[in-house]
C-alpha positions as a printed Julia matrix, in Angstrom:
403×3 Matrix{Float64}:
 -45.15  49.05  -77.14
 -46.51  51.19  -73.89
 -49.9   52.26  -73.61
 -50.72  56.24  -73.56
 -50.54  56.45  -69.66
 -50.33  60.25  -69.37
 -53.2   62.34  -71.27
 -52.1   63.67  -74.52
 -53.45  67.02  -73.04
 -50.9   67.33  -70.5
 -48.25  65.95  -72.8
 -48.89  68.81  -75.61
 -49.55  71.06  -72.63
 -46.0   70.8   -70.84
 -44.42  70.64  -74.33
 -45.27  74.21  -75.17
 -43.62  75.22  -71.94
 -40.52  72.96  -72.45
 -40.17  74.55  -76.04
 -40.28  78.74  -74.4
 -38.95  77.52  -71.67
 -34.88  78.55  -71.1
 -34.01  78.12  -67.06
 -35.64  75.0   -65.63
 -35.31  73.86  -62.28
 -36.09  70.49  -61.38
 -37.03  69.52  -57.41
 -37.87  66.5   -54.83
 -39.07  65.49  -51.68
 -37.17  66.1   -48.92
 -34.42  63.06  -47.61
 -33.95  62.21  -50.97
 -34.29  58.52  -52.04
 -33.23  56.25  -55.16
 -36.27  57.78  -56.88
 -36.08  61.14  -56.32
 -32.67  61.75  -57.05
 -33.37  59.0   -60.3
 -36.23  60.68  -61.59
 -34.82  63.86  -61.06
 -31.33  63.62  -63.08
 -33.13  61.0   -65.3
 -34.56  64.81  -66.67
 -32.12  66.87  -66.02
 -29.78  64.85  -68.12
 -32.56  65.55  -70.89
 -33.41  69.44  -70.18
 -29.22  69.91  -70.64
 -29.41  67.37  -74.08
 -31.46  70.3   -75.63
 -29.33  73.16  -74.58
 -31.68  74.21  -71.47
 -30.08  75.56  -68.43
 -32.02  73.48  -65.62
 -30.9   72.54  -61.97
 -31.64  70.09  -59.88
 -32.93  71.16  -55.82
 -33.34  68.88  -53.14
 -33.86  69.85  -49.39
 -31.02  68.18  -48.06
 -28.28  65.34  -48.77
 -29.09  62.15  -50.04
 -27.28  58.65  -49.02
 -23.54  58.18  -50.47
 -25.07  55.36  -52.3
 -26.56  57.22  -54.78
 -23.12  59.55  -55.35
 -22.11  57.46  -58.04
 -25.1   58.42  -60.14
 -23.64  60.82  -63.35
 -24.62  64.46  -62.44
 -25.09  64.04  -58.66
 -21.96  66.25  -58.1
 -24.07  68.99  -59.73
 -27.23  68.75  -57.42
 -28.42  71.99  -54.87
 -28.54  71.42  -51.3
 -31.34  74.01  -50.26
 -30.18  73.41  -46.24
 -26.97  74.33  -47.68
 -27.14  77.01  -50.32
 -30.18  78.58  -49.38
 -29.86  81.8   -50.83
 -28.8   80.74  -54.25
 -31.37  78.12  -54.29
 -34.04  80.68  -53.64
 -32.45  82.48  -56.68
 -32.59  79.94  -59.18
 -36.19  79.27  -58.13
 -37.29  82.83  -58.63
 -35.25  82.63  -61.73
 -37.03  79.94  -63.24
 -39.06  79.65  -66.23
 -40.8   76.11  -65.06
 -40.66  74.02  -62.08
 -40.63  70.18  -61.96
 -41.53  68.77  -58.69
 -40.92  65.24  -58.83
 -42.22  62.1   -56.31
 -44.14  63.97  -54.05
 -47.68  65.02  -53.74
 -47.68  67.23  -50.97
 -45.91  71.14  -50.63
 -44.93  70.05  -47.06
 -42.74  67.36  -48.53
 -39.91  69.65  -49.91
 -39.72  70.84  -46.29
 -38.62  75.03  -45.9
 -37.85  74.6   -50.08
 -42.02  74.94  -50.11
 -42.13  78.68  -49.36
 -40.19  79.48  -52.49
 -41.41  77.08  -54.85
 -44.74  78.72  -53.88
 -43.81  82.51  -54.09
 -41.93  81.94  -57.28
 -44.23  82.98  -61.18
 -42.33  79.93  -62.59
 -44.8   77.39  -64.58
 -45.32  74.11  -62.41
 -45.13  70.66  -63.25
 -46.03  67.44  -60.75
 -45.13  63.93  -61.99
 -45.3   61.92  -58.84
 -46.98  58.02  -58.57
 -48.42  58.55  -54.45
 -51.97  58.84  -54.03
 -53.99  62.21  -53.11
 -51.55  64.87  -54.72
 -52.17  68.49  -53.53
 -52.92  71.19  -56.29
 -50.74  73.12  -56.17
 -48.9   73.51  -59.98
 -50.79  74.18  -63.03
 -50.3   70.34  -64.87
 -50.38  67.45  -62.68
 -49.1   64.66  -64.12
 -50.27  61.93  -61.38
 -50.48  57.82  -61.52
 -49.95  55.91  -58.28
 -50.57  53.09  -60.57
 -47.1   53.48  -61.94
 -44.23  51.62  -59.78
 -42.3   55.21  -59.92
 -41.44  58.9   -60.74
 -39.13  57.51  -62.91
 -40.92  55.5   -64.93
 -42.96  58.38  -65.43
 -40.23  60.61  -66.61
 -39.38  58.14  -68.92
 -42.16  57.9   -70.8
 -42.85  61.75  -70.37
 -40.3   62.01  -72.62
 -41.09  59.07  -75.0
 -44.5   60.85  -75.75
 -42.74  64.04  -76.37
 -40.97  62.19  -78.95
 -37.18  62.28  -77.42
 -36.43  59.14  -77.13
 -33.63  58.98  -79.2
 -32.05  62.08  -76.87
 -32.03  60.25  -73.67
 -28.47  59.64  -73.26
 -26.57  56.13  -71.56
 -25.83  58.56  -68.4
 -29.76  59.46  -68.2
 -30.53  56.23  -69.21
 -28.27  55.05  -65.5
 -30.49  57.62  -63.46
 -33.56  56.38  -64.33
 -33.01  53.04  -64.05
 -31.84  53.43  -60.55
 -35.07  55.61  -59.83
 -36.86  52.4   -61.25
 -34.36  49.77  -59.2
 -34.86  51.2   -55.97
 -38.5   52.13  -55.92
 -39.44  48.35  -56.55
 -37.13  46.93  -54.39
 -34.44  45.6   -57.38
 -38.07  44.87  -58.93
 -39.22  42.43  -56.74
 -42.22  44.52  -55.37
 -45.49  46.59  -57.34
 -43.03  45.33  -60.81
 -45.74  42.74  -61.97
 -46.31  45.32  -64.44
 -44.92  43.8   -68.22
 -44.41  47.62  -69.66
 -41.32  47.47  -67.14
 -39.52  45.31  -68.25
 -40.07  46.77  -71.99
 -38.48  49.78  -70.84
 -35.87  47.83  -69.15
 -35.07  46.74  -72.61
 -35.26  49.84  -73.87
 -32.4   51.28  -70.97
 -30.42  48.49  -72.05
 -30.36  49.59  -75.57
 -28.98  53.16  -74.54
 -25.95  51.01  -72.7
 -26.85  51.22  -69.18
 -24.89  47.6   -67.35
 -28.15  46.55  -64.69
 -25.41  44.3   -63.03
 -23.59  46.93  -61.91
 -25.47  49.39  -61.38
 -27.01  47.3   -58.92
 -23.79  46.54  -56.99
 -23.55  49.86  -57.07
 -26.92  50.51  -55.34
 -26.84  47.41  -53.24
 -23.33  45.96  -52.46
 -21.2   48.83  -51.8
 -22.06  49.63  -47.85
 -19.93  49.87  -45.2
 -18.68  47.64  -42.44
 -20.74  49.3   -39.71
 -23.81  49.25  -42.2
 -23.43  45.81  -42.31
 -23.31  45.58  -38.23
 -25.86  47.95  -38.12
 -28.17  45.48  -39.88
 -27.2   42.45  -37.93
 -27.92  44.69  -34.85
 -31.5   46.18  -35.66
 -32.25  42.37  -36.79
 -31.05  41.09  -33.16
 -33.92  43.27  -31.74
 -36.68  42.52  -33.73
 -39.85  41.78  -32.31
 -41.65  39.76  -34.97
 -45.32  39.17  -33.6
 -47.57  35.87  -35.3
 -50.81  36.32  -34.49
 -50.49  40.07  -36.63
 -48.47  38.79  -38.97
 -46.81  41.64  -38.13
 -42.67  42.81  -36.99
 -40.92  45.83  -35.25
 -37.44  47.05  -35.72
 -36.95  50.37  -34.35
 -33.97  52.25  -33.87
 -33.26  55.07  -31.87
 -30.54  57.91  -31.5
 -27.79  56.49  -29.32
 -27.69  52.92  -30.93
 -27.14  55.22  -34.64
 -24.21  56.6   -33.22
 -23.15  53.34  -31.6
 -22.6   52.26  -35.47
 -21.77  55.7   -36.67
 -25.05  56.13  -38.67
 -24.58  58.39  -42.07
 -27.57  59.08  -44.33
 -28.83  56.38  -45.91
 -27.39  53.57  -43.69
 -31.51  52.26  -42.47
 -32.25  52.51  -46.21
 -34.35  49.3   -47.15
 -34.42  48.21  -43.77
 -37.94  47.97  -43.29
 -38.58  45.8   -46.49
 -36.2   42.55  -44.34
 -39.25  41.37  -42.17
 -41.03  40.63  -44.94
 -38.79  38.1   -46.25
 -39.99  35.9   -42.74
 -42.24  33.63  -43.48
 -46.23  34.83  -42.63
 -44.82  38.72  -41.75
 -47.17  40.47  -44.43
 -46.63  44.12  -42.54
 -43.87  45.61  -41.48
 -42.98  48.71  -39.07
 -39.31  51.0   -38.78
 -39.5   53.31  -36.06
 -35.71  55.64  -36.27
 -35.62  58.26  -34.27
 -33.74  61.43  -36.13
 -30.93  62.12  -35.74
 -31.6   66.34  -36.58
 -34.83  67.32  -35.24
 -36.93  66.11  -32.33
 -39.05  63.8   -33.83
 -39.32  59.44  -34.87
 -39.73  58.63  -38.85
 -42.03  56.5   -39.65
 -42.01  53.57  -41.98
 -44.58  50.6   -43.08
 -44.05  48.31  -45.48
 -46.67  44.96  -46.56
 -47.4   42.69  -49.24
 -49.69  40.99  -50.64
 -53.59  42.29  -49.69
 -52.89  43.88  -46.66
 -53.83  47.53  -47.13
 -50.64  49.4   -45.57
 -52.25  52.63  -47.23
 -55.36  52.32  -44.89
 -53.39  51.81  -42.31
 -51.66  54.57  -42.38
 -54.29  56.75  -43.56
 -56.44  55.51  -40.29
 -53.79  55.12  -37.71
 -51.81  57.95  -38.41
 -54.33  60.36  -40.01
 -51.98  60.33  -42.95
 -51.97  58.76  -46.95
 -49.4   56.32  -47.25
 -47.83  59.01  -49.77
 -46.47  60.82  -46.91
 -44.89  57.61  -45.52
 -41.99  57.61  -44.11
 -43.17  60.87  -41.99
 -42.2   62.85  -39.23
 -43.85  61.76  -36.14
 -45.14  65.04  -34.65
 -48.82  63.28  -34.16
 -49.87  59.9   -33.76
 -53.33  59.46  -33.52
 -55.38  55.9   -33.86
 -58.33  54.03  -32.54
 -58.66  51.71  -29.23
 -61.37  49.98  -30.96
 -59.14  48.6   -33.41
 -57.61  44.96  -33.38
 -54.25  46.39  -34.31
 -54.29  48.24  -30.66
 -51.72  46.63  -28.88
 -49.46  46.12  -31.81
 -49.25  50.03  -31.59
 -48.73  50.01  -28.29
 -45.71  47.68  -28.62
 -44.2   49.75  -31.04
 -44.38  52.84  -28.95
 -43.28  50.72  -25.98
 -40.0   48.98  -28.23
 -39.16  52.75  -28.49
 -38.7   53.92  -25.34
 -41.91  55.42  -24.91
 -43.38  55.55  -21.64
 -46.85  53.92  -21.68
 -49.11  54.55  -18.46
 -50.48  50.77  -18.03
 -53.87  51.83  -18.01
 -53.28  52.63  -21.55
 -52.05  48.74  -21.98
 -55.38  47.47  -19.23
 -57.88  48.55  -22.37
 -59.38  45.96  -24.26
 -59.3   46.92  -27.85
 -62.54  44.8   -28.94
 -64.77  46.14  -26.81
 -66.09  48.71  -29.19
 -66.4   51.91  -28.0
 -69.1   54.58  -29.68
 -66.73  56.07  -32.96
 -67.44  59.81  -31.44
 -66.17  59.95  -28.28
 -62.33  60.69  -27.88
 -60.06  61.04  -25.2
 -56.35  62.37  -24.33
 -54.54  60.85  -21.32
 -51.63  63.33  -20.25
 -48.77  61.14  -18.89
 -48.63  63.33  -15.29
 -52.38  62.17  -15.12
 -51.79  58.78  -16.16
 -51.46  57.68  -12.74
 -54.59  59.45  -11.99
 -57.11  58.04  -14.56
 -59.06  54.94  -14.7
 -59.72  52.6   -17.49
 -61.91  54.51  -19.14
 -63.7   54.23  -22.58
 -60.9   55.68  -24.55
 -61.63  56.1   -28.41
 -58.71  57.85  -29.61
 -54.67  59.0   -27.87
 -53.18  61.51  -29.41
 -49.38  61.44  -29.17
 -47.55  64.23  -30.0
 -43.88  64.87  -30.11
 -42.84  68.56  -28.37
 -39.44  70.75  -28.72
 -37.73  69.11  -25.51
 -37.79  65.75  -27.36
 -40.34  64.07  -24.98
 -43.3   62.55  -26.42
 -46.47  64.04  -24.41
 -49.64  62.59  -24.05
 -52.9   65.25  -23.19
 -55.8   64.4   -21.6
 -59.07  65.24  -21.5
 -62.1   63.37  -20.1
 -64.66  61.9   -21.75
 -67.76  63.06  -20.05
 -66.08  66.35  -20.65
 -65.91  65.83  -24.56
 -69.18  64.6   -24.78
 -70.65  67.5   -22.85
 -71.58  65.54  -20.02
């Protein structure tokens, strides 16, 4: 038996919407992963079985290793079919927002979703959900959005209507968001759900093979290259891997080829924190993925250093702020240096442990770095401009303090 995680009032509220709705749109986040596509298609199969006109719309393409999933050919890509997608969103009776907690996570599609008169429900498992939906089903303690979709369907009384195809999608989402049930998966109810999905006729071994064992030769060579360049920092129990745009081109990179790379360093004995930096091939930005195991607070690090909750990861590195007085300073500077971002020597010379007043803030301009002295820096803020360059803007700490 499953505990009743979702509040009954929210189940009742959504059931009323569902009964009255004819047209339902399901949306998920940019760079859709297994949980985004799995939860969306799982819900899509259910809606379709009930005679609803349902559509799944995502901001951009998803990885090839997910395209075997039943219904994946019907997923609409917003960046290719914007006009048609906008029409569906505007005419929807209900919009289901899956696997994201903030409107900016659906990129350019956000404006259309906010402008739509449709009733909106959020189903997600990330921290700090924004208040842009009437019904918010947010449970960070749950391993995946796909699990929440299963729970929602069951609580509405429709378990018997879950098809094998829908079960395959839900299982895929649960599996990929837990690394094949190797992390964030100690809740015994996860395995009760798996047993129920198996009763629908899914082949979990075949699903695993389709997702994790059907990569291209170039992807395996890319993985080998990334691992050969990996930096391990034993003193910090941390590891760094990275990919530049040029390196991706060298290995014929396609979307999804680096999926799961950030988890690999965590298999090293003693490593509890992994960082993966990848230069985006389409936009002037660096994408950052962080993973941790055990009690290391990956979400706290994301909040303190990047001023973002872990729910936004991997995020687009447009602005990076960190405290130089923090013990992890040198590690973060090394991360940036590994991505061939020039860090002025004056910053590297700063002792991160000497204690700097928290109200001091200094931002250093690379052009002025040579003229700057070893000041008491408290923050450094980096931005990526349209020219694909990292820029550091500087002000004197004395001026910031009004002296």
